[in-house]
Amino acid sequence: MSDVLELVDVSVVRDGRALVDEVSWSVKEGERWVILGPNGAGKTTLLNIASSYLFPTKGSATILGEPLGGVGTDVFELRPRIGMAGIAMAEKLPKGQTVLQTVLTAAYGMTATWHEDYDPVDEQRAKAFLDRLGMNDYLDRKFGTLSEGERKRTLIARAMMTDPELLLLDEPAAGLDLGGREDLVRRLGRLARDPYAPSMIMVTHHVEEIAPGFTHVLMIRQGKVLAAGPVEMELTSRNLSLCFGLPLVVERVGDRWTAQGLPLK
Ligand SMILES: Nc1ncnc2c1ncn2[C@@H]1O[C@H](COP(=O)(O)OP(=O)(O)O)[C@@H](O)[C@H]1O
Ligand SMILES: [Mg+2]
């Protein structure tokens, strides 16, 4: 299997501080990774590298076989091969645009609509992705009027639109209520188990948000890798406690995960 992402000794230094500190990590085709870590650990910074928008200060990053900063690498050819759904993207999208237009514009590598007549094939695809994420009844709703959960599902459909080889999700369940979270986890689980779905990397703070079908976990703290490997092997109470800096017990309940702090003595 080929590498979708290969980081070797990658550091990102800002104002003399390493936000990402000598990270070596490889994601192979078909794997579904979760990045776990406390606030400020460097999770979003790692995703920004994986999406080719941020270049490491030190070390090397190869994305979909293309070395970042390499002579033959054109990031403008690379970017459509990567789907990214995160808060930064939501802020760039026009609020007055409909849900359907919001997803459709991704096919043309833009954030705004510039004309009305899209290829009917693209429109069908946009509708199919929205349907898969349960957004069928919202096609004509303005993006700016959506609830948090509806907006997140729209962004994931949008990220799928270019048929990416790598799908990056930054805290897709953050801010959702319990029903919204469970609905999203179920849909992400379906996607994760689909052999035709792209390789995936999802950032989260909560083990409860790990959908069945996610295969690997990367745990980071203060920019450093604490653990990386198959979920069943690495998602242990010990690793999670080190990662979040307090005693935690992690349990598997069916095909889901849950964690809680130990009671104070
Ligand atoms: N451009 C930047 N310049 C300086 N510090 C930054 C910059 N971007 C992020 N940071 C800092 O880097 C750390 C890691 O950020 P981030 O990757 O967003 O963390 P996470 O997503 O894990 O919460 C944080 O302490 C954040 O404040
Ligand atoms: Mg973040």
Coordinates of C-alpha atoms and ligand atoms in Angstrom, one line a residue:
M1 CA 0.0 0.0 0.0
S2 CA 1.3 3.4 -0.9
D3 CA 1.7 6.3 1.5
V4 CA -1.0 8.9 1.5
L5 CA 0.9 11.0 4.0
E6 CA 4.5 10.7 5.1
L7 CA 6.0 13.1 7.7
V8 CA 9.6 12.7 8.6
D9 CA 11.0 14.7 11.6
V10 CA 8.5 17.6 10.9
S11 CA 8.6 20.7 13.1
V12 CA 6.7 23.9 12.8
V13 CA 8.3 26.7 14.7
R14 CA 6.7 30.1 15.4
D15 CA 8.2 32.8 17.6
G16 CA 10.9 30.3 18.7
R17 CA 8.3 27.7 19.9
A18 CA 7.8 24.3 18.2
L19 CA 4.0 24.0 17.6
V20 CA 4.8 20.6 16.0
D21 CA 7.9 19.0 17.3
E22 CA 9.8 16.4 15.2
V23 CA 6.8 14.5 14.2
S24 CA 7.3 11.4 12.1
W25 CA 4.1 9.8 10.9
S26 CA 2.8 7.8 8.0
V27 CA -0.7 7.2 6.7
K28 CA -1.2 4.4 4.2
E29 CA -3.9 4.2 1.6
G30 CA -7.3 3.2 3.0
E31 CA -6.4 3.9 6.7
R32 CA -8.7 6.0 8.8
W33 CA -6.8 8.0 11.5
V34 CA -8.0 9.9 14.5
I35 CA -5.8 12.6 15.9
L36 CA -6.4 13.0 19.7
G37 CA -4.9 15.6 21.9
P38 CA -5.7 18.5 24.2
N39 CA -6.3 22.1 23.1
G40 CA -3.2 23.6 21.6
A41 CA -1.5 20.3 21.1
G42 CA -0.9 21.0 17.4
K43 CA -3.7 19.0 15.8
T44 CA -4.9 21.7 13.4
T45 CA -1.3 22.6 12.6
L46 CA -0.7 19.0 11.5
L47 CA -3.9 19.0 9.4
N48 CA -2.8 22.3 7.8
I49 CA 0.4 20.5 6.7
A50 CA -1.5 17.5 5.4
S51 CA -3.7 19.8 3.4
S52 CA -0.5 21.4 1.8
Y53 CA -1.4 24.9 3.1
L54 CA 1.4 25.0 5.7
F55 CA 5.0 24.0 5.0
P56 CA 7.1 22.6 7.8
T57 CA 9.9 24.7 9.2
K58 CA 12.1 21.5 9.4
G59 CA 11.7 18.0 8.2
S60 CA 9.9 16.6 5.1
A61 CA 6.3 16.1 4.3
T62 CA 5.1 14.0 1.3
I63 CA 1.4 14.2 0.5
L64 CA -0.1 11.7 -2.0
G65 CA 3.4 11.0 -3.3
E66 CA 4.3 14.6 -3.8
P67 CA 7.0 16.1 -1.6
L68 CA 5.8 19.4 -0.2
G69 CA 8.2 22.1 -1.4
G70 CA 9.7 19.7 -3.9
V71 CA 10.8 20.9 -7.3
G72 CA 8.2 19.0 -9.2
T73 CA 5.3 19.6 -6.8
D74 CA 2.6 22.0 -7.7
V75 CA 0.4 22.6 -4.7
F76 CA -2.4 23.9 -7.0
E77 CA -2.6 20.4 -8.6
L78 CA -2.3 18.7 -5.2
R79 CA -5.0 20.7 -3.3
P80 CA -8.0 19.4 -5.3
R81 CA -6.9 15.8 -4.4
I82 CA -7.4 16.7 -0.7
G83 CA -10.8 17.4 0.9
M84 CA -10.7 19.6 4.1
A85 CA -13.7 20.3 6.3
G86 CA -12.9 22.6 9.2
I87 CA -13.9 25.9 10.8
A88 CA -11.5 27.9 8.6
M89 CA -13.3 26.8 5.5
A90 CA -16.8 27.6 6.9
E91 CA -15.7 31.2 7.5
K92 CA -14.6 31.6 3.8
L93 CA -18.0 30.5 2.4
P94 CA -20.7 33.1 1.6
K95 CA -23.6 32.9 4.0
G96 CA -26.2 33.8 1.4
Q97 CA -25.4 30.9 -0.8
T98 CA -27.7 27.8 -0.8
V99 CA -26.5 24.5 0.6
L100 CA -26.5 23.0 -2.9
Q101 CA -24.4 25.9 -4.3
T102 CA -22.0 25.6 -1.3
V103 CA -21.2 22.0 -2.2
L104 CA -21.3 22.5 -5.9
T105 CA -18.8 25.4 -6.0
A106 CA -16.2 23.0 -4.6
A107 CA -16.2 21.1 -7.9
Y108 CA -14.8 24.3 -9.5
G109 CA -12.2 25.0 -6.8
M110 CA -13.9 28.1 -5.6
T111 CA -15.9 29.3 -2.7
A112 CA -18.4 31.6 -4.4
T113 CA -20.8 30.9 -7.3
W114 CA -19.8 32.8 -10.5
H115 CA -22.6 31.6 -12.8
E116 CA -25.7 29.6 -12.6
D117 CA -25.3 26.8 -15.1
Y118 CA -23.4 23.9 -13.6
D119 CA -22.8 20.6 -15.3
P120 CA -25.9 18.5 -14.4
V121 CA -23.5 15.6 -13.5
D122 CA -21.9 17.8 -10.9
E123 CA -25.3 18.8 -9.5
Q124 CA -26.2 15.1 -9.2
R125 CA -23.0 14.3 -7.4
A126 CA -23.5 17.3 -5.0
K127 CA -27.0 16.1 -4.3
A128 CA -25.8 12.5 -3.7
F129 CA -23.2 13.6 -1.2
L130 CA -25.7 15.8 0.6
D131 CA -28.2 12.9 0.7
R132 CA -25.6 10.7 2.2
L133 CA -25.1 13.2 5.0
G134 CA -28.8 13.6 5.6
M135 CA -29.0 17.1 4.1
N136 CA -31.6 16.3 1.4
D137 CA -34.3 18.6 2.8
Y138 CA -31.9 21.6 3.0
L139 CA -30.7 22.0 -0.6
D140 CA -32.2 25.5 -1.0
R141 CA -31.5 26.7 2.5
K142 CA -29.0 29.5 2.9
F143 CA -25.7 28.3 4.3
G144 CA -25.7 31.1 6.9
T145 CA -29.0 30.0 8.4
L146 CA -27.9 26.4 9.1
S147 CA -27.5 25.0 12.6
E148 CA -24.0 23.9 13.7
G149 CA -24.7 20.3 12.9
E150 CA -26.2 21.0 9.5
R151 CA -23.3 23.3 8.6
K152 CA -20.8 20.6 9.5
R153 CA -22.5 18.0 7.4
T154 CA -22.6 20.4 4.5
L155 CA -18.9 21.0 4.8
I156 CA -18.2 17.3 4.8
A157 CA -20.3 16.9 1.6
R158 CA -18.4 19.8 0.2
A159 CA -15.0 18.2 1.0
M160 CA -16.1 15.0 -0.8
M161 CA -17.1 16.9 -4.0
T162 CA -13.7 16.9 -5.7
D163 CA -13.5 13.1 -5.1
P164 CA -10.5 13.5 -2.8
E165 CA -7.9 10.8 -2.2
L166 CA -7.5 12.2 1.4
L167 CA -10.3 13.6 3.5
L168 CA -9.4 15.8 6.5
L169 CA -11.9 16.5 9.2
D170 CA -11.1 19.0 11.9
E171 CA -13.3 18.5 15.0
P172 CA -16.4 17.6 12.9
A173 CA -18.5 16.9 16.0
A174 CA -17.5 20.0 18.1
G175 CA -20.4 22.1 19.2
L176 CA -23.1 19.5 18.3
D177 CA -25.7 18.3 20.8
L178 CA -25.9 14.7 21.7
G179 CA -28.3 13.8 18.9
G180 CA -26.3 15.7 16.4
R181 CA -23.1 14.0 17.5
E182 CA -24.5 10.5 17.4
D183 CA -26.0 11.2 14.0
L184 CA -22.6 12.4 12.7
V185 CA -20.7 9.6 14.3
R186 CA -23.0 7.1 12.6
R187 CA -22.6 8.8 9.2
L188 CA -18.8 9.0 9.6
G189 CA -18.8 5.3 10.6
R190 CA -20.6 4.4 7.4
L191 CA -18.1 6.5 5.4
A192 CA -15.1 5.0 7.3
R193 CA -16.2 1.5 6.5
D194 CA -16.8 2.2 2.8
P195 CA -13.9 0.7 0.9
Y196 CA -14.3 3.3 -1.9
A197 CA -14.2 6.3 0.5
P198 CA -10.9 8.2 0.7
S199 CA -8.3 7.8 3.3
M200 CA -9.4 9.9 6.3
I201 CA -7.8 11.9 9.1
M202 CA -10.2 13.2 11.8
V203 CA -9.2 15.5 14.7
T204 CA -11.0 15.3 17.9
H205 CA -10.7 15.8 21.7
H206 CA -13.2 13.1 22.6
V207 CA -12.9 9.3 22.3
E208 CA -16.7 9.2 22.2
E209 CA -16.5 10.8 18.7
I210 CA -14.4 7.9 17.3
A211 CA -16.7 6.2 14.8
P212 CA -16.4 2.5 14.2
G213 CA -14.3 1.9 11.1
F214 CA -11.6 4.3 12.2
T215 CA -8.4 2.1 12.2
H216 CA -5.6 4.2 13.7
V217 CA -4.9 6.8 16.3
L218 CA -2.2 9.5 16.7
M219 CA -1.9 11.0 20.1
I220 CA -0.1 14.3 20.5
R221 CA 0.7 16.5 23.3
Q222 CA 2.6 19.8 23.1
G223 CA 3.4 19.1 19.4
K224 CA 5.0 15.7 20.2
V225 CA 3.8 12.3 19.2
L226 CA 2.9 10.2 22.3
A227 CA 1.5 7.2 20.5
A228 CA 0.7 6.2 16.9
G229 CA -0.8 2.9 15.7
P230 CA -3.9 0.7 15.5
V231 CA -6.8 2.1 17.7
E232 CA -7.1 -1.2 19.7
M233 CA -3.4 -1.2 20.5
E234 CA -2.8 2.4 21.3
L235 CA -6.0 3.8 22.7
T236 CA -5.2 2.7 26.3
S237 CA -5.8 4.4 29.6
R238 CA -2.1 4.9 30.0
N239 CA -1.6 6.6 26.7
L240 CA -4.7 8.7 27.1
S241 CA -3.7 9.8 30.6
L242 CA -0.3 10.9 29.3
C243 CA -1.9 12.7 26.4
F244 CA -4.3 14.7 28.4
G245 CA -2.2 15.0 31.5
L246 CA -4.5 13.5 34.1
P247 CA -5.5 10.0 35.2
L248 CA -8.1 8.7 32.8
V249 CA -9.8 5.3 32.2
V250 CA -10.7 4.4 28.7
E251 CA -13.2 1.7 27.9
R252 CA -14.6 0.1 24.9
V253 CA -18.4 -0.2 24.9
G254 CA -19.5 -2.3 21.9
D255 CA -17.8 -0.7 18.9
R256 CA -17.5 2.7 20.6
W257 CA -15.1 4.3 23.1
T258 CA -15.6 6.2 26.3
A259 CA -13.2 7.8 28.8
Q260 CA -13.5 9.4 32.2
G261 CA -11.2 10.8 34.9
L262 CA -10.5 8.7 38.0
P263 CA -12.4 9.8 41.1
L264 CA -10.3 12.0 43.5
K265 CA -9.0 10.2 46.5
Ligands
LIG1 N1 0.4 31.1 13.2 C1 0.7 30.9 14.5 N2 1.6 31.5 15.2 C2 1.9 31.3 16.5 N3 1.3 30.3 17.2 C3 0.4 29.6 16.6 C4 0.0 29.8 15.2 N4 -1.0 29.0 14.9 C5 -1.2 28.2 16.1 N5 -0.4 28.6 17.1 C6 -0.3 28.0 18.4 O1 0.1 26.7 18.2 C7 -0.4 25.8 19.1 C8 -1.0 24.7 18.4 O2 -2.2 25.1 17.7 P1 -3.2 24.2 17.0 O3 -2.5 23.3 16.0 O4 -4.3 25.0 16.5 O5 -3.7 23.3 18.2 P2 -5.0 22.3 18.3 O6 -5.6 22.2 17.0 O7 -4.4 21.0 18.8 O8 -5.9 22.9 19.4 C9 -1.4 26.6 20.0 O9 -0.7 26.9 21.2 C10 -1.6 27.9 19.1 O10 -1.9 29.0 19.9
MG2 MG -7.6 22.7 16.4

